[in-house]
Tab-separated table of C-alpha atoms and ligand atoms in Angstrom:
chain	number	residue	atom	x	y	z
A	1	MET	CA	-0.325	-0.235	-0.011
A	2	PHE	CA	1.071	3.432	-0.761
A	3	ALA	CA	0.008	5.738	2.065
A	4	ASP	CA	1.895	8.851	1.535
A	5	PHE	CA	-0.750	11.003	-0.130
A	6	VAL	CA	-3.483	12.799	0.159
A	7	LEU	CA	-6.577	13.397	-2.037
A	8	ARG	CA	-8.626	16.901	-2.985
A	9	PRO	CA	-10.858	18.075	-5.099
A	10	VAL	CA	-9.240	19.234	-8.730
A	11	THR	CA	-8.802	23.147	-8.896
A	12	ALA	CA	-8.032	24.998	-11.948
A	13	ASP	CA	-4.460	24.886	-11.750
A	14	ASP	CA	-4.497	21.264	-12.004
A	15	VAL	CA	-5.441	21.055	-15.041
A	16	PRO	CA	-2.570	19.997	-16.871
A	17	ALA	CA	-0.810	18.187	-14.527
A	18	VAL	CA	-4.312	15.864	-15.102
A	19	GLU	CA	-3.996	15.791	-18.564
A	20	ARG	CA	-0.319	15.101	-18.523
A	21	VAL	CA	-1.102	12.136	-16.266
A	22	THR	CA	-3.534	10.803	-18.434
A	23	ALA	CA	-2.012	10.979	-21.132
A	24	GLU	CA	0.734	8.573	-19.658
A	25	ALA	CA	-1.403	6.274	-18.500
A	26	PHE	CA	-3.210	5.479	-21.132
A	27	HIS	CA	-0.248	5.542	-23.485
A	28	GLU	CA	1.642	3.113	-20.785
A	29	LEU	CA	-2.229	0.631	-21.196
A	30	ASP	CA	-2.302	1.152	-24.773
A	31	LEU	CA	1.767	-0.456	-25.222
A	32	ARG	CA	0.761	-2.868	-22.483
A	33	THR	CA	-2.344	-3.914	-24.603
A	34	ARG	CA	-1.597	-3.825	-27.509
A	35	ARG	CA	-2.384	-6.307	-30.122
A	36	ALA	CA	-1.296	-8.154	-33.397
A	37	GLY	CA	-2.403	-6.290	-36.815
A	38	TRP	CA	-3.469	-2.503	-35.198
A	39	PRO	CA	-1.119	0.409	-35.187
A	40	ASP	CA	1.350	0.603	-33.177
A	41	PRO	CA	0.081	3.287	-29.810
A	42	VAL	CA	1.158	6.619	-30.124
A	43	PRO	CA	1.318	8.989	-27.524
A	44	ARG	CA	-1.595	11.881	-27.263
A	45	SER	CA	-1.695	14.610	-30.127
A	46	GLU	CA	-1.666	18.396	-28.840
A	47	GLU	CA	-4.520	18.866	-30.725
A	48	ALA	CA	-6.195	15.975	-28.042
A	49	SER	CA	-4.441	17.464	-25.172
A	50	ALA	CA	-5.885	20.957	-25.941
A	51	ARG	CA	-9.589	19.670	-25.791
A	52	TRP	CA	-9.311	16.718	-22.227
A	53	ARG	CA	-8.227	20.031	-20.934
A	54	GLU	CA	-11.449	21.948	-22.337
A	55	ARG	CA	-13.391	19.215	-20.967
A	56	LEU	CA	-11.847	19.299	-17.498
A	57	GLY	CA	-11.892	22.929	-17.634
A	58	HIS	CA	-15.881	22.407	-18.167
A	59	LEU	CA	-16.654	19.706	-15.715
A	60	LEU	CA	-14.810	21.807	-12.835
A	61	ARG	CA	-17.434	24.650	-14.020
A	62	THR	CA	-20.388	21.997	-13.922
A	63	ASP	CA	-19.491	19.476	-10.975
A	64	PRO	CA	-16.569	20.651	-8.919
A	65	ARG	CA	-17.285	17.884	-6.494
A	66	GLY	CA	-16.703	15.049	-8.441
A	67	CYS	CA	-13.089	16.161	-9.827
A	68	TRP	CA	-11.037	14.466	-7.401
A	69	VAL	CA	-7.111	14.349	-7.937
A	70	ALA	CA	-4.053	12.127	-5.271
A	71	GLU	CA	-0.583	14.462	-4.283
A	72	ASP	CA	1.834	13.574	-3.161
A	73	ARG	CA	5.018	15.755	-2.331
A	74	GLY	CA	6.203	15.190	-6.072
A	75	GLY	CA	2.927	15.664	-7.314
A	76	ILE	CA	0.069	14.457	-8.743
A	77	LEU	CA	-0.643	11.103	-9.066
A	78	GLY	CA	-3.707	10.379	-9.966
A	79	ALA	CA	-7.467	11.890	-11.004
A	80	ALA	CA	-10.257	10.387	-10.846
A	81	VAL	CA	-13.277	12.840	-12.935
A	82	SER	CA	-16.832	12.129	-12.652
A	83	LEU	CA	-20.410	14.254	-13.374
A	84	LYS	CA	-24.363	14.051	-12.133
A	85	ARG	CA	-27.089	14.670	-14.803
A	86	ASP	CA	-30.679	14.054	-13.995
A	87	LEU	CA	-29.814	11.746	-11.382
A	88	THR	CA	-27.129	9.378	-13.666
A	89	TRP	CA	-23.190	10.007	-11.491
A	90	LEU	CA	-20.676	9.191	-14.406
A	91	LEU	CA	-17.383	8.725	-15.070
A	92	SER	CA	-15.312	10.872	-17.175
A	93	ALA	CA	-11.997	10.290	-16.615
A	94	TYR	CA	-9.321	8.510	-14.391
A	95	ALA	CA	-6.293	7.555	-14.138
A	96	VAL	CA	-3.399	6.318	-12.223
A	97	ARG	CA	0.572	7.331	-13.101
A	98	PRO	CA	2.001	4.124	-14.627
A	99	GLY	CA	4.661	4.289	-12.088
A	100	VAL	CA	1.975	4.212	-8.823
A	101	GLN	CA	-0.243	1.753	-9.598
A	102	GLY	CA	-1.712	-1.464	-7.731
A	103	ARG	CA	-1.084	0.594	-4.615
A	104	GLY	CA	-4.515	1.403	-3.678
A	105	VAL	CA	-4.487	5.563	-4.888
A	106	GLY	CA	-7.387	4.027	-8.220
A	107	ARG	CA	-9.283	2.820	-5.210
A	108	GLN	CA	-9.395	6.078	-3.538
A	109	LEU	CA	-9.945	8.562	-5.898
A	110	LEU	CA	-12.452	6.081	-7.203
A	111	ASP	CA	-14.439	5.433	-4.129
A	112	ALA	CA	-14.081	9.555	-3.581
A	113	ALA	CA	-15.676	9.861	-7.269
A	114	LEU	CA	-18.862	7.482	-6.253
A	115	GLY	CA	-19.548	9.416	-3.265
A	116	TYR	CA	-20.116	12.261	-5.460
A	117	GLY	CA	-22.839	9.680	-7.045
A	118	SER	CA	-24.456	8.793	-3.518
A	119	GLY	CA	-28.438	9.403	-4.240
A	120	CYS	CA	-27.865	8.796	-7.739
A	121	LEU	CA	-30.785	6.205	-9.428
A	122	ARG	CA	-27.923	4.947	-12.284
A	123	GLY	CA	-24.311	4.703	-13.309
A	124	MET	CA	-21.941	4.773	-16.585
A	125	ILE	CA	-18.581	4.345	-17.170
A	126	ALA	CA	-16.958	3.016	-20.707
A	127	ALA	CA	-14.198	1.260	-19.131
A	128	SER	CA	-10.683	0.157	-20.159
A	129	ASP	CA	-9.096	-2.748	-21.030
A	130	ASP	CA	-7.081	-2.823	-17.666
A	131	PRO	CA	-8.214	-5.913	-15.436
A	132	ALA	CA	-7.535	-3.355	-12.457
A	133	ALA	CA	-10.287	-0.849	-13.761
A	134	ALA	CA	-12.111	-3.536	-14.369
A	135	ARG	CA	-12.232	-5.201	-10.499
A	136	ARG	CA	-11.865	-1.397	-9.033
A	137	TYR	CA	-15.656	-0.960	-10.924
A	138	ARG	CA	-16.803	-3.757	-10.651
A	139	LEU	CA	-16.025	-3.745	-6.741
A	140	GLY	CA	-18.032	-0.163	-6.898
A	141	GLY	CA	-21.611	-2.389	-8.121
A	142	PHE	CA	-20.872	-1.728	-11.646
A	143	THR	CA	-22.563	-4.649	-13.843
A	144	LEU	CA	-19.708	-5.179	-16.987
A	145	HIS	CA	-21.415	-5.749	-20.542
A	146	PRO	CA	-18.367	-6.195	-23.038
A	147	ALA	CA	-17.773	-3.816	-26.386
A	148	MET	CA	-17.151	-3.941	-29.278
A	149	GLN	CA	-14.464	-1.312	-32.108
A	150	LEU	CA	-14.839	-1.767	-35.083
A	151	THR	CA	-11.607	-0.196	-37.248
A	152	GLY	CA	-10.465	0.518	-40.773
A	153	SER	CA	-11.150	2.801	-43.909
A	154	VAL	CA	-14.059	3.397	-45.203
A	155	ASP	CA	-14.427	2.868	-48.901
A	156	ARG	CA	-16.514	5.360	-50.445
A	157	ALA	CA	-18.416	2.693	-53.195
A	158	LEU	CA	-19.572	0.998	-50.136
A	159	LEU	CA	-21.478	4.344	-48.558
A	160	PRO	CA	-24.819	4.501	-48.823
A	161	VAL	CA	-27.304	7.570	-50.210
A	162	VAL	CA	-28.284	9.612	-46.754
A	163	GLU	CA	-31.172	11.529	-47.138
A	164	GLN	CA	-32.937	12.864	-43.257
A	165	VAL	CA	-29.471	13.465	-42.198
A	166	ARG	CA	-29.335	17.686	-41.468
A	167	GLU	CA	-27.131	19.570	-40.323
A	168	GLY	CA	-27.885	20.832	-36.390
A	169	SER	CA	-26.604	23.627	-34.072
A	170	ALA	CA	-27.345	24.662	-30.105
A	171	GLY	CA	-30.889	25.160	-31.899
A	172	ASP	CA	-30.977	21.181	-31.705
A	173	ILE	CA	-30.536	21.069	-27.631
A	174	ASP	CA	-33.679	20.867	-26.707
A	175	LEU	CA	-34.455	17.844	-29.260
A	176	MET	CA	-31.128	16.077	-28.092
A	177	ASN	CA	-31.521	16.325	-24.492
A	178	SER	CA	-35.493	14.623	-25.282
A	179	VAL	CA	-33.605	11.831	-27.341
A	180	ASP	CA	-31.189	11.765	-24.597
A	181	ARG	CA	-34.519	10.490	-21.960
A	182	GLN	CA	-35.825	8.459	-24.275
A	183	VAL	CA	-32.982	6.300	-24.586
A	184	ARG	CA	-30.951	6.467	-20.826
A	185	ASP	CA	-33.395	8.260	-18.751
A	186	SER	CA	-30.892	10.937	-18.235
A	187	ALA	CA	-30.348	14.143	-21.029
A	188	HIS	CA	-26.757	14.919	-21.248
A	189	GLY	CA	-28.055	19.291	-20.453
A	190	VAL	CA	-24.737	22.030	-20.856
A	191	ASP	CA	-22.186	19.002	-22.066
A	192	HIS	CA	-24.300	19.169	-25.366
A	193	GLN	CA	-23.524	23.236	-25.364
A	194	LEU	CA	-19.615	22.035	-25.346
A	195	LEU	CA	-20.231	19.433	-27.418
A	196	ALA	CA	-22.126	21.338	-30.223
A	197	ARG	CA	-19.180	23.820	-30.155
A	198	SER	CA	-16.373	21.504	-30.056
A	199	HIS	CA	-17.777	18.870	-32.777
A	200	ARG	CA	-19.714	18.300	-36.185
A	201	LEU	CA	-23.428	17.681	-35.265
A	202	VAL	CA	-25.656	16.007	-37.262
A	203	VAL	CA	-29.142	15.118	-36.542
A	204	VAL	CA	-32.646	13.651	-38.245
A	205	ASP	CA	-35.664	14.860	-36.978
A	206	ARG	CA	-38.942	12.581	-38.775
A	207	PHE	CA	-41.857	11.771	-37.062
A	208	ALA	CA	-40.735	7.941	-37.495
A	209	GLY	CA	-37.712	8.460	-35.483
A	210	SER	CA	-34.924	11.012	-33.869
A	211	GLY	CA	-31.228	11.207	-33.394
A	212	TYR	CA	-28.552	13.231	-33.364
A	213	ALA	CA	-24.129	12.489	-33.855
A	214	TYR	CA	-21.157	14.139	-32.733
A	215	VAL	CA	-18.651	13.431	-35.229
A	216	ALA	CA	-15.174	12.030	-33.708
A	217	PRO	CA	-12.249	14.744	-35.283
A	218	GLY	CA	-11.166	12.503	-38.559
A	219	GLY	CA	-14.392	11.085	-38.864
A	220	GLY	CA	-16.960	7.801	-37.192
A	221	PRO	CA	-19.375	8.798	-34.332
A	222	TYR	CA	-18.356	10.420	-30.579
A	223	LEU	CA	-21.281	9.958	-29.914
A	224	LEU	CA	-24.462	8.827	-31.305
A	225	ALA	CA	-28.096	8.418	-29.920
A	226	ALA	CA	-31.887	7.813	-31.749
A	227	THR	CA	-35.069	6.751	-30.394
A	228	SER	CA	-35.087	4.020	-33.914
A	229	ARG	CA	-32.819	1.625	-35.289
A	230	ARG	CA	-33.439	3.467	-39.202
A	231	ALA	CA	-32.403	6.800	-37.956
A	232	ALA	CA	-28.927	5.637	-35.992
A	233	THR	CA	-28.460	4.070	-38.740
A	234	GLU	CA	-28.179	6.552	-41.277
A	235	LEU	CA	-26.926	8.793	-38.607
A	236	LEU	CA	-23.840	6.768	-38.437
A	237	TRP	CA	-23.257	6.537	-42.285
A	238	GLU	CA	-23.613	10.184	-41.972
A	239	THR	CA	-20.405	10.275	-39.656
A	240	LEU	CA	-18.452	7.008	-41.616
A	241	ALA	CA	-19.072	9.198	-44.848
A	242	ALA	CA	-17.377	12.403	-43.154
A	243	SER	CA	-13.572	9.702	-42.923
A	244	SER	CA	-10.826	10.191	-45.838
A	245	PRO	CA	-10.751	7.484	-47.168
A	246	ASP	CA	-7.028	7.133	-46.539
A	247	THR	CA	-7.150	6.795	-42.711
A	248	PRO	CA	-8.194	3.973	-40.595
A	249	THR	CA	-11.392	5.443	-38.823
A	250	SER	CA	-13.563	3.507	-36.106
A	251	ILE	CA	-16.686	3.000	-34.482
A	252	GLY	CA	-16.192	2.580	-30.896
A	253	HIS	CA	-18.215	1.687	-27.808
A	254	VAL	CA	-20.040	-0.917	-29.191
A	255	THR	CA	-22.522	-3.408	-26.678
A	256	ALA	CA	-24.255	-6.461	-27.647
A	257	ALA	CA	-27.750	-4.317	-27.538
A	258	ASN	CA	-26.577	-2.503	-30.691
A	259	GLU	CA	-26.231	-4.850	-33.409
A	260	TRP	CA	-27.406	-2.078	-35.874
A	261	ALA	CA	-23.817	-0.277	-35.646
A	262	VAL	CA	-22.160	-3.587	-36.168
A	263	ASP	CA	-23.962	-4.592	-39.463
A	264	VAL	CA	-23.173	-1.352	-40.480
A	265	GLY	CA	-19.530	-1.672	-39.613
A	266	THR	CA	-20.076	-4.868	-41.195
A	267	ALA	CA	-21.097	-3.969	-44.482
A	268	CYS	CA	-18.672	-1.554	-44.973
A	269	ARG	CA	-15.759	-4.057	-43.854
A	270	LEU	CA	-14.487	-2.177	-41.018
A	271	ALA	CA	-12.588	-5.447	-38.598
A	272	LEU	CA	-14.465	-6.370	-35.707
A	273	HIS	CA	-13.083	-6.385	-32.252
A	274	THR	CA	-14.051	-6.287	-28.727
A	275	ARG	CA	-12.631	-3.204	-26.351
A	276	GLY	CA	-13.063	-2.287	-22.902
A	277	TYR	CA	-16.502	-2.904	-21.101
A	278	LEU	CA	-19.663	-0.327	-20.776
A	279	GLY	CA	-19.950	-0.589	-16.558
A	280	LEU	CA	-23.865	0.246	-15.478
A	281	ARG	CA	-25.326	0.640	-12.603
A	282	GLY	CA	-29.138	0.873	-12.089
A	283	MET	CA	-29.951	0.418	-15.790
A	284	LYS	CA	-29.818	-1.532	-19.486
A	285	PRO	CA	-27.359	-0.880	-21.838
A	286	PRO	CA	-28.894	2.249	-23.919
A	287	THR	CA	-30.415	1.415	-27.263
A	288	PRO	CA	-29.606	2.841	-30.043
A	289	TYR	CA	-27.155	4.296	-28.492
A	290	LEU	CA	-23.287	4.411	-29.061
A	291	HIS	CA	-21.593	6.072	-25.704
A	292	SER	CA	-18.980	9.326	-25.470
A	293	PRO	CA	-15.992	8.161	-23.950
A	294	HIS	CA	-16.133	10.944	-21.253
A	295	PHE	CA	-19.520	12.109	-21.010
A	296	LEU	CA	-21.013	9.108	-21.884
B	1	COA	C1	-7.545	1.613	-13.676
B	1	COA	C2	-6.790	3.068	-12.625
B	1	COA	C3	-6.886	4.421	-12.479
B	1	COA	C4	-6.610	2.025	-11.008
B	1	COA	O1	-5.749	2.655	-10.194
B	1	COA	P1	-4.682	1.891	-9.169
B	1	COA	O2	-3.973	2.956	-8.193
B	1	COA	O3	-3.702	0.799	-10.330
B	1	COA	O4	-5.519	1.537	-8.668
B	1	COA	P2	-5.790	0.242	-7.264
B	1	COA	O5	-4.062	0.446	-6.891
B	1	COA	O6	-6.428	0.956	-6.166
B	1	COA	O7	-6.402	-1.555	-7.471
B	1	COA	C5	-6.367	-1.717	-8.450
B	1	COA	C6	-6.760	-3.106	-8.079
B	1	COA	O8	-6.669	-4.034	-9.132
B	1	COA	C7	-5.266	-4.971	-9.059
B	1	COA	N1	-4.682	-5.506	-10.032
B	1	COA	C8	-3.628	-4.451	-11.213
B	1	COA	N2	-3.274	-5.401	-12.543
B	1	COA	C9	-4.050	-6.080	-12.534
B	1	COA	C10	-4.214	-7.931	-12.859
B	1	COA	N3	-3.449	-7.582	-13.990
B	1	COA	N4	-5.132	-8.296	-12.656
B	1	COA	C11	-5.797	-8.151	-11.849
B	1	COA	N5	-6.204	-7.549	-10.876
B	1	COA	C12	-4.983	-6.518	-11.044
B	1	COA	C13	-5.076	-4.330	-7.965
B	1	COA	O9	-4.309	-5.160	-7.364
B	1	COA	C14	-5.695	-3.812	-7.003
B	1	COA	O10	-6.754	-4.691	-6.494
B	1	COA	P3	-6.415	-4.614	-5.186
B	1	COA	O11	-6.404	-3.636	-4.019
B	1	COA	O12	-7.532	-5.998	-4.482
B	1	COA	O13	-5.189	-5.297	-4.315
B	1	COA	C15	-5.106	2.833	-12.922
B	1	COA	O14	-4.503	1.442	-12.730
B	1	COA	C16	-4.660	3.304	-14.356
B	1	COA	O15	-4.611	4.338	-14.357
B	1	COA	N6	-4.689	2.309	-15.407
B	1	COA	C17	-4.752	2.963	-16.708
B	1	COA	C18	-5.776	3.827	-17.210
B	1	COA	C19	-7.262	2.823	-17.239
B	1	COA	O16	-7.029	2.496	-17.736
B	1	COA	N7	-8.147	3.935	-16.607
B	1	COA	C20	-9.538	3.431	-16.763
B	1	COA	C21	-10.142	4.199	-17.955
B	1	COA	S1	-11.587	3.688	-17.689
């Protein structure tokens, strides 16, 4: 056990150091869990680091009591960042510096973040492939639903014509909150304001089914929610059409409840692998839904 450290809420001054610790921990995890045939893991880019800092700054303003760091005299050892939306507790980030993992720092951080969610009816975690993380989440009472990822370059010739999807804007936030509540009981609320600024947004708004998707940088879905599989499928195709034919893209965070997304990825010949889990408490895997890793 590693005793000589303290836990305290994250402050705005900690943001760069917390970003660094998470970047190091995830890069080390990618190296440790790399698979034959996958691209070599690369450190987080400066662009992705800037997005990460912006996200943490946003969550510090909305959920200051959900964001915790562990530190010793040498600096920050790890962090757990969580948020609450409509009685759902969500874990946005969780990492401990590679040299000090496995010594109890992560347990205390997760306990502090879970304490912020006491009284919530539901919980959601996008869990990595790290067995240490899976252990902590299961001991925290989460059911671990294995997830899939489809990866590859999208052949333009296989893209169908999608007619019902339009560009979205901040004016669609009420519609998106309503879709969120139908699909997963809680709205993303204030997070839509950040997401609509930082991502391309596409929307379907029809009597037979509505939904939205934020497009990941480089194409593919970052977050997708819909009230029908047909709307979800059209939105997913639109996010894939945004990818470059020469650069691999991915459909990640696909639970078995979202086979419609496996069917889209299979139709455009992406390679299917298992990757991580969706950890849930008090709810079933949402569908049609592809959760975001940071706002779920
Ligand atoms: C997940 C993480 C935050 C946990 O922090 P930590 O300080 O290592 O956590 P702890 O030491 O408190 O707990 C880890 C537990 O997993 C166990 N563990 C470690 N490696 C393991 C392995 N390979 N298989 C099974 N259990 C393992 C530890 O023994 C410990 O359990 P115990 O306390 O009952 O003995 C940290 O390991 C990490 O940063 N991992 C990489 C990033 C990541 O995956 N983050 C999670 C994002 S969803």
